[in-house]
PDB file of C-alpha atoms (C1' of nucleotides) in Angstrom:
ATOM      1  CA  MET W   1      -7.843   5.021  22.554  1.00 58.00           C
ATOM      2  CA  PRO W   2      -5.197   4.143  20.563  1.00 80.00           C
ATOM      3  CA  GLU W   3      -6.408   5.198  17.157  1.00 83.00           C
ATOM      4  CA  GLU W   4      -4.902   3.771  14.013  1.00 83.00           C
ATOM      5  CA  PRO W   5      -1.364   5.224  14.269  1.00 86.00           C
ATOM      6  CA  GLU W   6      -0.995   4.079  17.862  1.00 89.00           C
ATOM      7  CA  VAL W   7      -2.323   0.644  17.036  1.00 93.00           C
ATOM      8  CA  GLU W   8       0.290   0.462  14.294  1.00 93.00           C
ATOM      9  CA  ILE W   9       2.969   1.227  16.878  1.00 92.00           C
ATOM     10  CA  ALA W  10       1.600  -1.602  19.020  1.00 94.00           C
ATOM     11  CA  ARG W  11       1.577  -3.952  16.027  1.00 95.00           C
ATOM     12  CA  ARG W  12       5.219  -3.178  15.275  1.00 94.00           C
ATOM     13  CA  LEU W  13       6.038  -3.829  18.901  1.00 95.00           C
ATOM     14  CA  ILE W  14       4.542  -7.309  18.644  1.00 96.00           C
ATOM     15  CA  ALA W  15       6.168  -7.938  15.279  1.00 97.00           C
ATOM     16  CA  ASP W  16       9.590  -6.867  16.557  1.00 96.00           C
ATOM     17  CA  LEU W  17       9.572  -8.423  20.004  1.00 96.00           C
ATOM     18  CA  ALA W  18       6.996 -11.174  20.402  1.00 97.00           C
ATOM     19  CA  LEU W  19       7.164 -13.380  17.302  1.00 97.00           C
ATOM     20  CA  GLY W  20       8.774 -16.787  17.539  1.00 97.00           C
ATOM     21  CA  ARG W  21       8.580 -17.058  21.324  1.00 97.00           C
ATOM     22  CA  ARG W  22       6.975 -20.280  22.498  1.00 97.00           C
ATOM     23  CA  ILE W  23       3.778 -19.770  24.495  1.00 98.00           C
ATOM     24  CA  THR W  24       3.814 -21.807  27.685  1.00 98.00           C
ATOM     25  CA  GLY W  25       0.992 -20.151  29.591  1.00 97.00           C
ATOM     26  CA  VAL W  26      -2.088 -18.013  28.930  1.00 97.00           C
ATOM     27  CA  ASP W  27      -4.050 -15.947  31.455  1.00 96.00           C
ATOM     28  CA  ASP W  28      -7.489 -15.676  29.888  1.00 95.00           C
ATOM     29  CA  ALA W  29      -9.464 -15.437  33.124  1.00 93.00           C
ATOM     30  CA  ASP W  30     -11.048 -12.074  32.262  1.00 93.00           C
ATOM     31  CA  THR W  31     -14.056 -13.263  30.319  1.00 91.00           C
ATOM     32  CA  PHE W  32     -15.288  -9.764  29.594  1.00 93.00           C
ATOM     33  CA  VAL W  33     -12.149  -9.036  27.598  1.00 95.00           C
ATOM     34  CA  THR W  34     -12.107 -12.478  25.977  1.00 94.00           C
ATOM     35  CA  ARG W  35     -15.844 -12.763  25.295  1.00 90.00           C
ATOM     36  CA  PRO W  36     -17.406 -14.789  23.738  1.00 91.00           C
ATOM     37  CA  HIS W  37     -14.748 -17.294  24.735  1.00 92.00           C
ATOM     38  CA  SER W  38     -14.972 -19.212  27.964  1.00 91.00           C
ATOM     39  CA  PRO W  39     -12.130 -19.357  30.506  1.00 91.00           C
ATOM     40  CA  GLY W  40      -9.395 -21.718  29.375  1.00 94.00           C
ATOM     41  CA  GLU W  41     -10.451 -21.671  25.747  1.00 95.00           C
ATOM     42  CA  LEU W  42      -7.651 -19.353  24.673  1.00 96.00           C
ATOM     43  CA  ARG W  43      -5.142 -21.185  26.864  1.00 96.00           C
ATOM     44  CA  GLU W  44      -6.170 -24.420  25.216  1.00 96.00           C
ATOM     45  CA  ALA W  45      -5.918 -22.915  21.732  1.00 96.00           C
ATOM     46  CA  LEU W  46      -2.589 -21.121  22.141  1.00 97.00           C
ATOM     47  CA  THR W  47      -0.369 -23.033  24.545  1.00 97.00           C
ATOM     48  CA  GLY W  48       2.572 -24.640  22.767  1.00 97.00           C
ATOM     49  CA  ARG W  49       2.344 -22.359  19.724  1.00 98.00           C
ATOM     50  CA  THR W  50       4.285 -19.276  18.719  1.00 97.00           C
ATOM     51  CA  LEU W  51       3.071 -16.037  17.153  1.00 98.00           C
ATOM     52  CA  THR W  52       4.356 -16.029  13.571  1.00 97.00           C
ATOM     53  CA  ALA W  53       3.094 -12.713  12.150  1.00 97.00           C
ATOM     54  CA  ALA W  54       1.364  -9.529  13.359  1.00 97.00           C
ATOM     55  CA  HIS W  55      -1.203  -7.808  11.136  1.00 97.00           C
ATOM     56  CA  ARG W  56      -3.503  -4.812  11.453  1.00 95.00           C
ATOM     57  CA  ARG W  57      -6.529  -3.378   9.710  1.00 95.00           C
ATOM     58  CA  GLY W  58      -7.831  -0.165  11.185  1.00 94.00           C
ATOM     59  CA  LYS W  59      -7.682  -0.591  14.932  1.00 94.00           C
ATOM     60  CA  THR W  60      -7.923  -4.387  14.896  1.00 95.00           C
ATOM     61  CA  MET W  61      -4.749  -6.448  15.130  1.00 96.00           C
ATOM     62  CA  TRP W  62      -4.385 -10.168  14.675  1.00 97.00           C
ATOM     63  CA  CYS W  63      -1.468 -12.529  15.018  1.00 97.00           C
ATOM     64  CA  GLU W  64      -0.995 -15.721  13.078  1.00 97.00           C
ATOM     65  CA  THR W  65       0.089 -18.701  15.152  1.00 98.00           C
ATOM     66  CA  SER W  66       2.230 -21.725  14.427  1.00 97.00           C
ATOM     67  CA  GLY W  67       1.170 -25.335  14.276  1.00 97.00           C
ATOM     68  CA  LEU W  68       1.775 -27.502  17.326  1.00 95.00           C
ATOM     69  CA  ASP W  69       4.986 -29.493  17.582  1.00 85.00           C
ATOM     70  CA  GLY W  70       6.226 -28.498  14.161  1.00 83.00           C
ATOM     71  CA  SER W  71       2.942 -29.292  12.429  1.00 92.00           C
ATOM     72  CA  ALA W  72       2.420 -27.405   9.177  1.00 92.00           C
ATOM     73  CA  VAL W  73      -1.211 -26.768  10.090  1.00 96.00           C
ATOM     74  CA  PRO W  74      -1.275 -23.279  11.595  1.00 97.00           C
ATOM     75  CA  GLY W  75      -3.179 -22.433  14.750  1.00 97.00           C
ATOM     76  CA  PRO W  76      -5.986 -19.898  15.084  1.00 96.00           C
ATOM     77  CA  ASP W  77      -5.437 -16.185  14.619  1.00 96.00           C
ATOM     78  CA  LEU W  78      -5.216 -14.236  17.857  1.00 97.00           C
ATOM     79  CA  GLY W  79      -7.314 -11.061  17.528  1.00 96.00           C
ATOM     80  CA  ILE W  80      -6.356  -8.042  19.639  1.00 96.00           C
ATOM     81  CA  HIS W  81      -8.288  -4.793  19.976  1.00 95.00           C
ATOM     82  CA  LEU W  82      -6.972  -2.115  22.326  1.00 95.00           C
ATOM     83  CA  GLY W  83     -10.377  -0.560  22.943  1.00 93.00           C
ATOM     84  CA  MET W  84     -10.343   2.821  24.599  1.00 91.00           C
ATOM     85  CA  SER W  85      -7.375   2.488  26.935  1.00 90.00           C
ATOM     86  CA  GLY W  86      -5.507  -0.657  25.972  1.00 93.00           C
ATOM     87  CA  ARG W  87      -1.778  -0.996  25.579  1.00 93.00           C
ATOM     88  CA  ILE W  88       0.496  -3.855  24.578  1.00 95.00           C
ATOM     89  CA  VAL W  89       3.290  -4.553  27.037  1.00 94.00           C
ATOM     90  CA  VAL W  90       6.017  -6.966  25.941  1.00 95.00           C
ATOM     91  CA  THR W  91       8.518  -8.143  28.510  1.00 94.00           C
ATOM     92  CA  ALA W  92      11.885  -9.595  27.475  1.00 94.00           C
ATOM     93  CA  PRO W  93      13.446 -12.580  29.240  1.00 92.00           C
ATOM     94  CA  ASP W  94      15.674 -10.226  31.209  1.00 91.00           C
ATOM     95  CA  GLY W  95      12.686  -8.192  32.389  1.00 85.00           C
ATOM     96  CA  TRP W  96      13.137  -5.294  29.960  1.00 88.00           C
ATOM     97  CA  VAL W  97       9.718  -3.844  29.137  1.00 91.00           C
ATOM     98  CA  ALA W  98       8.446  -2.254  25.898  1.00 88.00           C
ATOM     99  CA  GLU W  99       5.001  -0.698  25.446  1.00 86.00           C
ATOM    100  CA  GLY W 100       2.797   0.323  22.567  1.00 79.00           C
ATOM    101  CA  GLY W 101      -0.747   1.619  22.397  1.00 75.00           C
ATOM    102  CA  ASP W 102      -2.644   3.959  24.644  1.00 70.00           C
ATOM    103  CA  PRO W 103      -0.363   6.828  25.678  1.00 61.00           C
ATOM    104  CA  ALA W 104      -2.898   8.746  27.782  1.00 49.00           C
ATOM    105  CA  GLY W 105      -2.423   6.542  30.802  1.00 47.00           C
ATOM    106  CA  ARG W 106       1.324   6.387  30.431  1.00 52.00           C
ATOM    107  CA  ASP W 107       3.384   7.980  33.178  1.00 48.00           C
ATOM    108  CA  ALA W 108       0.345   8.210  35.420  1.00 52.00           C
ATOM    109  CA  GLN W 109       0.015   5.797  38.322  1.00 60.00           C
ATOM    110  CA  PRO W 110       2.287   2.769  38.590  1.00 71.00           C
ATOM    111  CA  ARG W 111       0.773  -0.177  36.724  1.00 78.00           C
ATOM    112  CA  LYS W 112      -1.488  -2.320  38.816  1.00 85.00           C
ATOM    113  CA  ALA W 113      -1.276  -6.049  38.156  1.00 87.00           C
ATOM    114  CA  GLU W 114      -5.051  -6.330  37.821  1.00 89.00           C
ATOM    115  CA  TRP W 115      -4.950  -4.016  34.800  1.00 91.00           C
ATOM    116  CA  ASP W 116      -3.248  -6.777  32.839  1.00 94.00           C
ATOM    117  CA  ARG W 117      -6.411  -8.205  31.302  1.00 95.00           C
ATOM    118  CA  PHE W 118      -4.816 -10.924  29.188  1.00 96.00           C
ATOM    119  CA  THR W 119      -1.328 -12.395  29.249  1.00 97.00           C
ATOM    120  CA  LEU W 120       0.764 -14.752  27.155  1.00 97.00           C
ATOM    121  CA  GLU W 121       3.650 -16.284  29.107  1.00 97.00           C
ATOM    122  CA  PHE W 122       6.642 -17.278  27.010  1.00 98.00           C
ATOM    123  CA  ALA W 123       9.025 -20.166  27.570  1.00 97.00           C
ATOM    124  CA  ASP W 124      11.910 -17.703  27.830  1.00 97.00           C
ATOM    125  CA  GLY W 125      10.409 -16.153  30.960  1.00 96.00           C
ATOM    126  CA  GLY W 126       9.046 -13.007  29.301  1.00 96.00           C
ATOM    127  CA  GLN W 127       5.464 -12.204  28.433  1.00 96.00           C
ATOM    128  CA  LEU W 128       3.033 -10.247  26.295  1.00 97.00           C
ATOM    129  CA  ALA W 129       0.181  -8.511  28.109  1.00 95.00           C
ATOM    130  CA  LEU W 130      -2.877  -6.504  27.183  1.00 95.00           C
ATOM    131  CA  PHE W 131      -2.783  -3.725  29.774  1.00 94.00           C
ATOM    132  CA  ASP W 132      -6.135  -1.946  29.913  1.00 93.00           C
ATOM    133  CA  LYS W 133      -7.523   0.149  32.755  1.00 91.00           C
ATOM    134  CA  ARG W 134     -10.998   0.534  31.362  1.00 90.00           C
ATOM    135  CA  ARG W 135     -11.265  -3.049  30.234  1.00 92.00           C
ATOM    136  CA  LEU W 136     -12.874  -2.249  26.900  1.00 93.00           C
ATOM    137  CA  GLY W 137     -10.097  -3.948  24.981  1.00 94.00           C
ATOM    138  CA  ARG W 138     -10.853  -7.259  23.399  1.00 95.00           C
ATOM    139  CA  ILE W 139      -9.038 -10.533  22.762  1.00 96.00           C
ATOM    140  CA  MET W 140     -10.588 -13.143  20.526  1.00 95.00           C
ATOM    141  CA  LEU W 141      -9.726 -16.010  18.236  1.00 95.00           C
ATOM    142  CA  ASN W 142     -10.185 -15.560  14.493  1.00 95.00           C
ATOM    143  CA  PRO W 143     -11.698 -12.053  14.489  1.00 93.00           C
ATOM    144  CA  ASP W 144     -13.944 -11.154  11.552  1.00 92.00           C
ATOM    145  CA  ILE W 145     -11.716  -8.754   9.637  1.00 92.00           C
ATOM    146  CA  GLY W 146     -14.141  -8.811   6.726  1.00 91.00           C
ATOM    147  CA  ALA W 147     -16.565  -6.660   8.710  1.00 91.00           C
ATOM    148  CA  LEU W 148     -14.092  -3.773   8.478  1.00 93.00           C
ATOM    149  CA  GLY W 149     -13.732  -1.366   5.583  1.00 94.00           C
ATOM    150  CA  PRO W 150     -10.375  -0.765   3.922  1.00 94.00           C
ATOM    151  CA  ASP W 151      -7.625   0.521   6.182  1.00 94.00           C
ATOM    152  CA  ALA W 152      -7.643   4.318   6.456  1.00 95.00           C
ATOM    153  CA  ALA W 153      -3.982   4.546   5.479  1.00 94.00           C
ATOM    154  CA  GLU W 154      -4.507   2.464   2.353  1.00 94.00           C
ATOM    155  CA  VAL W 155      -7.887   3.539   1.002  1.00 95.00           C
ATOM    156  CA  THR W 156      -7.665   4.984  -2.516  1.00 95.00           C
ATOM    157  CA  PRO W 157      -9.286   8.306  -3.498  1.00 95.00           C
ATOM    158  CA  ALA W 158     -11.899   6.511  -5.601  1.00 94.00           C
ATOM    159  CA  GLN W 159     -12.730   4.052  -2.804  1.00 94.00           C
ATOM    160  CA  PHE W 160     -12.905   6.922  -0.364  1.00 95.00           C
ATOM    161  CA  ARG W 161     -15.379   8.867  -2.484  1.00 95.00           C
ATOM    162  CA  ALA W 162     -17.613   5.848  -2.922  1.00 93.00           C
ATOM    163  CA  LEU W 163     -17.563   4.878   0.754  1.00 94.00           C
ATOM    164  CA  ILE W 164     -17.961   8.356   2.188  1.00 94.00           C
ATOM    165  CA  THR W 165     -20.684   9.989   0.152  1.00 93.00           C
ATOM    166  CA  LYS W 166     -23.544   7.485   0.218  1.00 92.00           C
ATOM    167  CA  GLY W 167     -26.506   8.370   2.429  1.00 92.00           C
ATOM    168  CA  THR W 168     -27.274  11.401   4.548  1.00 92.00           C
ATOM    169  CA  ILE W 169     -25.347  10.770   7.751  1.00 93.00           C
ATOM    170  CA  ALA W 170     -23.125  13.473   9.267  1.00 94.00           C
ATOM    171  CA  VAL W 171     -19.663  13.289   7.732  1.00 95.00           C
ATOM    172  CA  LYS W 172     -17.976  12.796  11.093  1.00 95.00           C
ATOM    173  CA  ALA W 173     -20.233   9.840  11.906  1.00 95.00           C
ATOM    174  CA  ARG W 174     -19.314   8.329   8.561  1.00 96.00           C
ATOM    175  CA  LEU W 175     -15.584   8.805   9.182  1.00 95.00           C
ATOM    176  CA  LEU W 176     -16.012   6.912  12.444  1.00 95.00           C
ATOM    177  CA  ASP W 177     -17.867   4.015  10.800  1.00 95.00           C
ATOM    178  CA  GLN W 178     -15.271   1.239  10.870  1.00 94.00           C
ATOM    179  CA  SER W 179     -17.241  -0.848   8.385  1.00 94.00           C
ATOM    180  CA  LYS W 180     -16.744   1.872   5.765  1.00 95.00           C
ATOM    181  CA  ILE W 181     -13.163   2.944   6.516  1.00 95.00           C
ATOM    182  CA  ALA W 182     -11.242   1.309   9.329  1.00 94.00           C
ATOM    183  CA  GLY W 183      -8.958   3.170  11.693  1.00 93.00           C
ATOM    184  CA  ILE W 184     -10.311   6.663  12.307  1.00 94.00           C
ATOM    185  CA  GLY W 185     -11.228   7.469  15.906  1.00 93.00           C
ATOM    186  CA  ASN W 186     -12.842  10.455  17.561  1.00 93.00           C
ATOM    187  CA  LEU W 187      -9.757  12.643  17.873  1.00 92.00           C
ATOM    188  CA  LEU W 188      -8.425  11.863  14.417  1.00 92.00           C
ATOM    189  CA  ALA W 189     -11.851  12.619  12.950  1.00 94.00           C
ATOM    190  CA  ASP W 190     -11.903  16.064  14.579  1.00 94.00           C
ATOM    191  CA  GLU W 191      -8.366  16.724  13.362  1.00 94.00           C
ATOM    192  CA  ILE W 192      -9.110  15.599   9.805  1.00 95.00           C
ATOM    193  CA  LEU W 193     -12.299  17.677   9.550  1.00 95.00           C
ATOM    194  CA  TRP W 194     -10.511  20.682  10.973  1.00 94.00           C
ATOM    195  CA  GLN W 195      -7.633  20.321   8.503  1.00 94.00           C
ATOM    196  CA  ALA W 196     -10.172  20.077   5.671  1.00 95.00           C
ATOM    197  CA  LYS W 197     -12.247  22.983   7.063  1.00 95.00           C
ATOM    198  CA  ILE W 198     -15.453  20.971   6.909  1.00 96.00           C
ATOM    199  CA  SER W 199     -18.223  21.056   9.496  1.00 94.00           C
ATOM    200  CA  PRO W 200     -18.482  17.679  11.239  1.00 94.00           C
ATOM    201  CA  ALA W 201     -22.277  17.817  10.963  1.00 93.00           C
ATOM    202  CA  THR W 202     -22.376  18.169   7.168  1.00 94.00           C
ATOM    203  CA  PRO W 203     -24.598  15.457   5.656  1.00 94.00           C
ATOM    204  CA  VAL W 204     -22.358  13.384   3.395  1.00 95.00           C
ATOM    205  CA  ASN W 205     -24.630  13.866   0.387  1.00 93.00           C
ATOM    206  CA  ARG W 206     -24.100  17.622   0.667  1.00 93.00           C
ATOM    207  CA  LEU W 207     -20.341  17.358   0.288  1.00 94.00           C
ATOM    208  CA  GLN W 208     -19.109  18.582  -3.065  1.00 94.00           C
ATOM    209  CA  ARG W 209     -16.451  16.740  -4.996  1.00 94.00           C
ATOM    210  CA  LYS W 210     -13.809  19.272  -3.996  1.00 95.00           C
ATOM    211  CA  ASP W 211     -14.810  18.895  -0.338  1.00 95.00           C
ATOM    212  CA  VAL W 212     -14.396  15.126  -0.526  1.00 95.00           C
ATOM    213  CA  ASP W 213     -11.012  15.491  -2.201  1.00 95.00           C
ATOM    214  CA  ARG W 214      -9.883  17.922   0.491  1.00 96.00           C
ATOM    215  CA  LEU W 215     -11.125  15.519   3.142  1.00 96.00           C
ATOM    216  CA  TYR W 216      -9.151  12.687   1.580  1.00 96.00           C
ATOM    217  CA  ARG W 217      -5.954  14.715   1.494  1.00 96.00           C
ATOM    218  CA  ALA W 218      -6.488  15.740   5.119  1.00 95.00           C
ATOM    219  CA  LEU W 219      -7.010  12.093   6.070  1.00 95.00           C
ATOM    220  CA  ARG W 220      -3.722  11.087   4.447  1.00 95.00           C
ATOM    221  CA  SER W 221      -1.691  13.898   5.937  1.00 94.00           C
ATOM    222  CA  VAL W 222      -3.141  13.579   9.444  1.00 93.00           C
ATOM    223  CA  LEU W 223      -2.467   9.837   9.518  1.00 92.00           C
ATOM    224  CA  ALA W 224       1.043  10.262   8.154  1.00 91.00           C
ATOM    225  CA  SER W 225       2.058  12.932  10.627  1.00 89.00           C
ATOM    226  CA  ALA W 226       0.465  11.140  13.584  1.00 87.00           C
ATOM    227  CA  LEU W 227       2.481   8.042  12.757  1.00 84.00           C
ATOM    228  CA  ALA W 228       5.652  10.076  12.203  1.00 83.00           C
ATOM    229  CA  GLU W 229       5.261  11.646  15.630  1.00 75.00           C
ATOM    230  CA  GLY W 230       5.118   8.330  17.384  1.00 68.00           C
ATOM    231  CA  GLY W 231       1.528   7.366  16.904  1.00 60.00           C
ATOM    232  CA  GLY W 232      -0.332   9.762  19.138  1.00 58.00           C
ATOM    233  CA  ALA W 233      -3.664  11.066  17.936  1.00 56.00           C
ATOM    234  CA  HIS W 234      -2.895  13.768  20.497  1.00 57.00           C
ATOM    235  CA  THR W 235      -0.246  15.179  18.244  1.00 65.00           C
ATOM    236  CA  GLY W 236      -2.788  16.851  15.971  1.00 74.00           C
ATOM    237  CA  ASP W 237      -2.736  20.613  15.694  1.00 82.00           C
ATOM    238  CA  VAL W 238      -6.298  21.130  16.851  1.00 83.00           C
ATOM    239  CA  ILE W 239      -6.311  18.584  19.668  1.00 84.00           C
ATOM    240  CA  ALA W 240      -4.922  21.042  22.202  1.00 84.00           C
ATOM    241  CA  ALA W 241      -7.798  23.394  21.357  1.00 88.00           C
ATOM    242  CA  ARG W 242     -10.397  20.757  22.252  1.00 87.00           C
ATOM    243  CA  ARG W 243     -11.285  22.349  25.566  1.00 87.00           C
ATOM    244  CA  PRO W 244     -13.578  25.074  26.887  1.00 87.00           C
ATOM    245  CA  GLY W 245     -12.245  28.421  25.738  1.00 87.00           C
ATOM    246  CA  GLY W 246     -10.021  26.789  23.113  1.00 90.00           C
ATOM    247  CA  ARG W 247      -9.329  28.788  19.954  1.00 91.00           C
ATOM    248  CA  CYS W 248      -8.691  27.705  16.399  1.00 93.00           C
ATOM    249  CA  PRO W 249      -4.909  27.515  15.879  1.00 92.00           C
ATOM    250  CA  ARG W 250      -5.347  28.937  12.362  1.00 91.00           C
ATOM    251  CA  CYS W 251      -7.840  31.775  12.642  1.00 92.00           C
ATOM    252  CA  GLY W 252      -8.181  32.374  16.374  1.00 92.00           C
ATOM    253  CA  HIS W 253     -11.954  31.987  16.480  1.00 93.00           C
ATOM    254  CA  GLU W 254     -13.491  30.055  19.311  1.00 92.00           C
ATOM    255  CA  MET W 255     -13.751  26.319  19.117  1.00 93.00           C
ATOM    256  CA  VAL W 256     -17.234  25.042  19.826  1.00 92.00           C
ATOM    257  CA  HIS W 257     -18.282  21.788  21.383  1.00 92.00           C
ATOM    258  CA  GLY W 258     -21.197  19.530  20.597  1.00 91.00           C
ATOM    259  CA  THR W 259     -22.205  15.958  19.914  1.00 92.00           C
ATOM    260  CA  VAL W 260     -22.007  14.527  16.408  1.00 93.00           C
ATOM    261  CA  GLY W 261     -22.682  10.885  15.705  1.00 91.00           C
ATOM    262  CA  GLY W 262     -22.997  10.384  19.434  1.00 90.00           C
ATOM    263  CA  ARG W 263     -19.412  11.473  20.073  1.00 93.00           C
ATOM    264  CA  SER W 264     -17.902  14.522  21.752  1.00 92.00           C
ATOM    265  CA  THR W 265     -16.906  16.887  18.946  1.00 93.00           C
ATOM    266  CA  TRP W 266     -14.957  20.155  18.703  1.00 93.00           C
ATOM    267  CA  TRP W 267     -14.808  22.368  15.650  1.00 94.00           C
ATOM    268  CA  CYS W 268     -13.858  25.915  14.664  1.00 94.00           C
ATOM    269  CA  SER W 269     -16.877  28.189  14.897  1.00 93.00           C
ATOM    270  CA  TRP W 270     -15.666  30.118  11.854  1.00 94.00           C
ATOM    271  CA  GLU W 271     -13.768  27.910   9.435  1.00 94.00           C
ATOM    272  CA  GLN W 272     -16.007  24.902  10.010  1.00 94.00           C
ATOM    273  CA  ALA W 273     -19.273  26.783  10.219  1.00 90.00           C
ATOM    274  CA  ALA W 274     -22.234  24.760   8.988  1.00 76.00           C
ATOM    275  CA  ARG W 275     -23.414  26.947   6.176  1.00 63.00           C
ATOM    276  CA  PRO W 276     -22.988  27.049   2.416  1.00 54.00           C
ATOM    277  CA  LEU W 277     -19.756  28.462   1.036  1.00 48.00           C
ATOM    278  CA  ALA W 278     -21.484  31.402  -0.639  1.00 45.00           C
ATOM    279  CA  LEU W 279     -23.037  32.520   2.623  1.00 48.00           C
ATOM    280  CA  ARG W 280     -19.785  31.928   4.386  1.00 45.00           C
ATOM    281  CA  PHE W 281     -18.036  34.230   1.944  1.00 47.00           C
ATOM    282  CA  ALA W 282     -20.675  36.926   2.351  1.00 46.00           C
ATOM    283  CA  GLY W 283     -20.395  36.490   6.079  1.00 42.00           C
ATOM    284  CA  GLN W 284     -16.642  36.849   5.952  1.00 45.00           C
ATOM    285  CA  VAL W 285     -16.913  40.230   4.248  1.00 39.00           C
ATOM    286  CA  ALA W 286     -19.369  41.451   6.847  1.00 36.00           C
ATOM    287  CA  HIS W 287     -17.311  39.889   9.562  1.00 36.00           C
ATOM    288  CA  ASN W 288     -14.086  41.582   8.544  1.00 34.00           C
ATOM    289  CA  LEU W 289     -15.781  44.964   8.122  1.00 30.00           C
ATOM    290  CA  ASP W 290     -17.867  44.980  11.206  1.00 27.00           C
ATOM    291  CA  PHE W 291     -16.370  42.872  13.909  1.00 28.00           C
ATOM    292  CA  GLY W 292     -13.098  41.362  12.886  1.00 27.00           C
ATOM    293  CA  PRO W 293     -11.983  38.493  15.033  1.00 31.00           C
ATOM    294  CA  GLN W 294      -9.835  39.080  18.045  1.00 30.00           C
ATOM    295  CA  ARG W 295      -6.810  37.073  17.070  1.00 28.00           C
ATOM    296  CA  GLN W 296      -5.028  35.448  19.911  1.00 30.00           C
ATOM    297  CA  ALA W 297      -1.413  34.451  20.057  1.00 29.00           C
ATOM    298  CA  ILE W 298      -1.105  30.713  19.973  1.00 28.00           C
ATOM    299  CA  PRO W 299       0.899  29.570  22.950  1.00 25.00           C
TER     300      PRO W 299
ATOM    301  C1'  DA G   1     -20.197  13.077  44.562  1.00 59.51           C
ATOM    302  C1'  DC G   2     -20.693  13.342  39.963  1.00 59.51           C
ATOM    303  C1'  DT G   3     -19.697  13.725  35.000  1.00 59.51           C
ATOM    304  C1'  DC G   4     -17.030  12.499  31.079  1.00 59.51           C
ATOM    305  C1'  DG G   5     -14.799   9.571  27.712  1.00 59.51           C
ATOM    306  C1'  DT G   6      -8.926   8.413  22.007  1.00 59.51           C
ATOM    307  C1'  DG G   7     -14.349   2.470  21.141  1.00 59.51           C
ATOM    308  C1'  DT G   8     -17.611  -1.130  19.890  1.00 59.51           C
ATOM    309  C1'  DT G   9     -22.047  -3.119  19.473  1.00 59.51           C
ATOM    310  C1'  DA G  10     -26.826  -4.854  20.517  1.00 59.51           C
ATOM    311  C1'  DG G  11     -31.150  -3.322  19.803  1.00 59.51           C
ATOM    312  C1'  DC G  12     -34.513  -0.082  18.342  1.00 59.51           C
ATOM    313  C1'  DT G  13     -36.977   2.897  14.778  1.00 59.51           C
ATOM    314  C1'  DG G  14     -38.558   4.325  10.405  1.00 59.51           C
TER     315       DG G  14
ATOM    316  C1'  DT E   1     -33.021  -5.187   4.731  1.00 59.51           C
ATOM    317  C1'  DC E   2     -30.759  -0.904   5.317  1.00 59.51           C
ATOM    318  C1'  DA E   3     -29.450   3.561   7.371  1.00 59.51           C
ATOM    319  C1'  DG E   4     -29.102   5.892  11.361  1.00 59.51           C
ATOM    320  C1'  DC E   5     -29.433   6.633  16.379  1.00 59.51           C
ATOM    321  C1'  DT E   6     -29.021   5.499  21.437  1.00 59.51           C
ATOM    322  C1'  DA E   7     -27.823   3.167  25.364  1.00 59.51           C
ATOM    323  C1'  DA E   8     -24.866   0.110  27.486  1.00 59.51           C
ATOM    324  C1'  DC E   9     -20.561  -1.708  28.534  1.00 59.51           C
ATOM    325  C1'  DA E  10     -16.446  -0.714  32.710  1.00 59.51           C
ATOM    326  C1'  DC E  11     -13.893   2.030  35.421  1.00 59.51           C
ATOM    327  C1'  DG E  12     -10.325   5.563  36.003  1.00 59.51           C
ATOM    328  C1'  DA E  13      -9.592  10.572  35.832  1.00 59.51           C
ATOM    329  C1'  DG E  14     -10.767  15.249  36.706  1.00 59.51           C
TER     330       DG E  14
END
DNA sequence: ACTCGTGTTAGCTG
DNA sequence: TCAGCTAACACGAG
């Protein structure tokens, strides 16, 4: 998916190109994407309104809508979640198309019409569509934003410490828990843990204060650079090494693969080894003396 | 043919 | 009730 930085790109797309355009038609026939709404419910709720603002918390977006016929009473919020493969496609009146969201599917096959899972038609002839091959994206009225933790890009160090360290769950699973901190996905989590040199399987109650602080700094810098590079979670330094035979871009040791928190996880076998720091240090001495790592040039 | 997966969530267990 | 885990969802890509 679109993780937080890519969702932010999609939100800006909506904010820049879709606000203020009168909605004259709504295709809400895909009831899996629009669950729990029934067919026609979204059309009924949105036709005649305009989107007036685009917001985001974590990976959830929502648009405010105008009142009908100049009424001051606003309409319902339109919730948008891109799921695993969703993308926002905004078409201008002249047919010019802008996209934001999932980049993995971009440039692959030509877009099939049936992959547009939800569409707003505008009076000017353009449209806004949720394009989603896998169909795990979601459109709903008045989404419950309160169920999400603070946005990953806005959480403070003190909030972060409090939200992260409670319990015994693996730190990666906690980073992925949207009700604690909203916005971190599987790839970003691997990148953040790699930057912080922390094993993804570390129980959160075993993290020391300095580990948590390092994790927080890694979170901030990974999010900032992902957004600066156009939103892709793929832009992370370790993402390219997430494959069989991949090597750590810093130390050259092999990346290892496993499942943490039910998700596919890659980490550096050396720098993110799951053992106490003291043992790691002792191991490093032995390692360097006896069988120093074969460093590989990074392509 | 068959497995995997950038996400969420219902339902289960202790 | 809470914390944590697993399967299921849907379907394209490798």
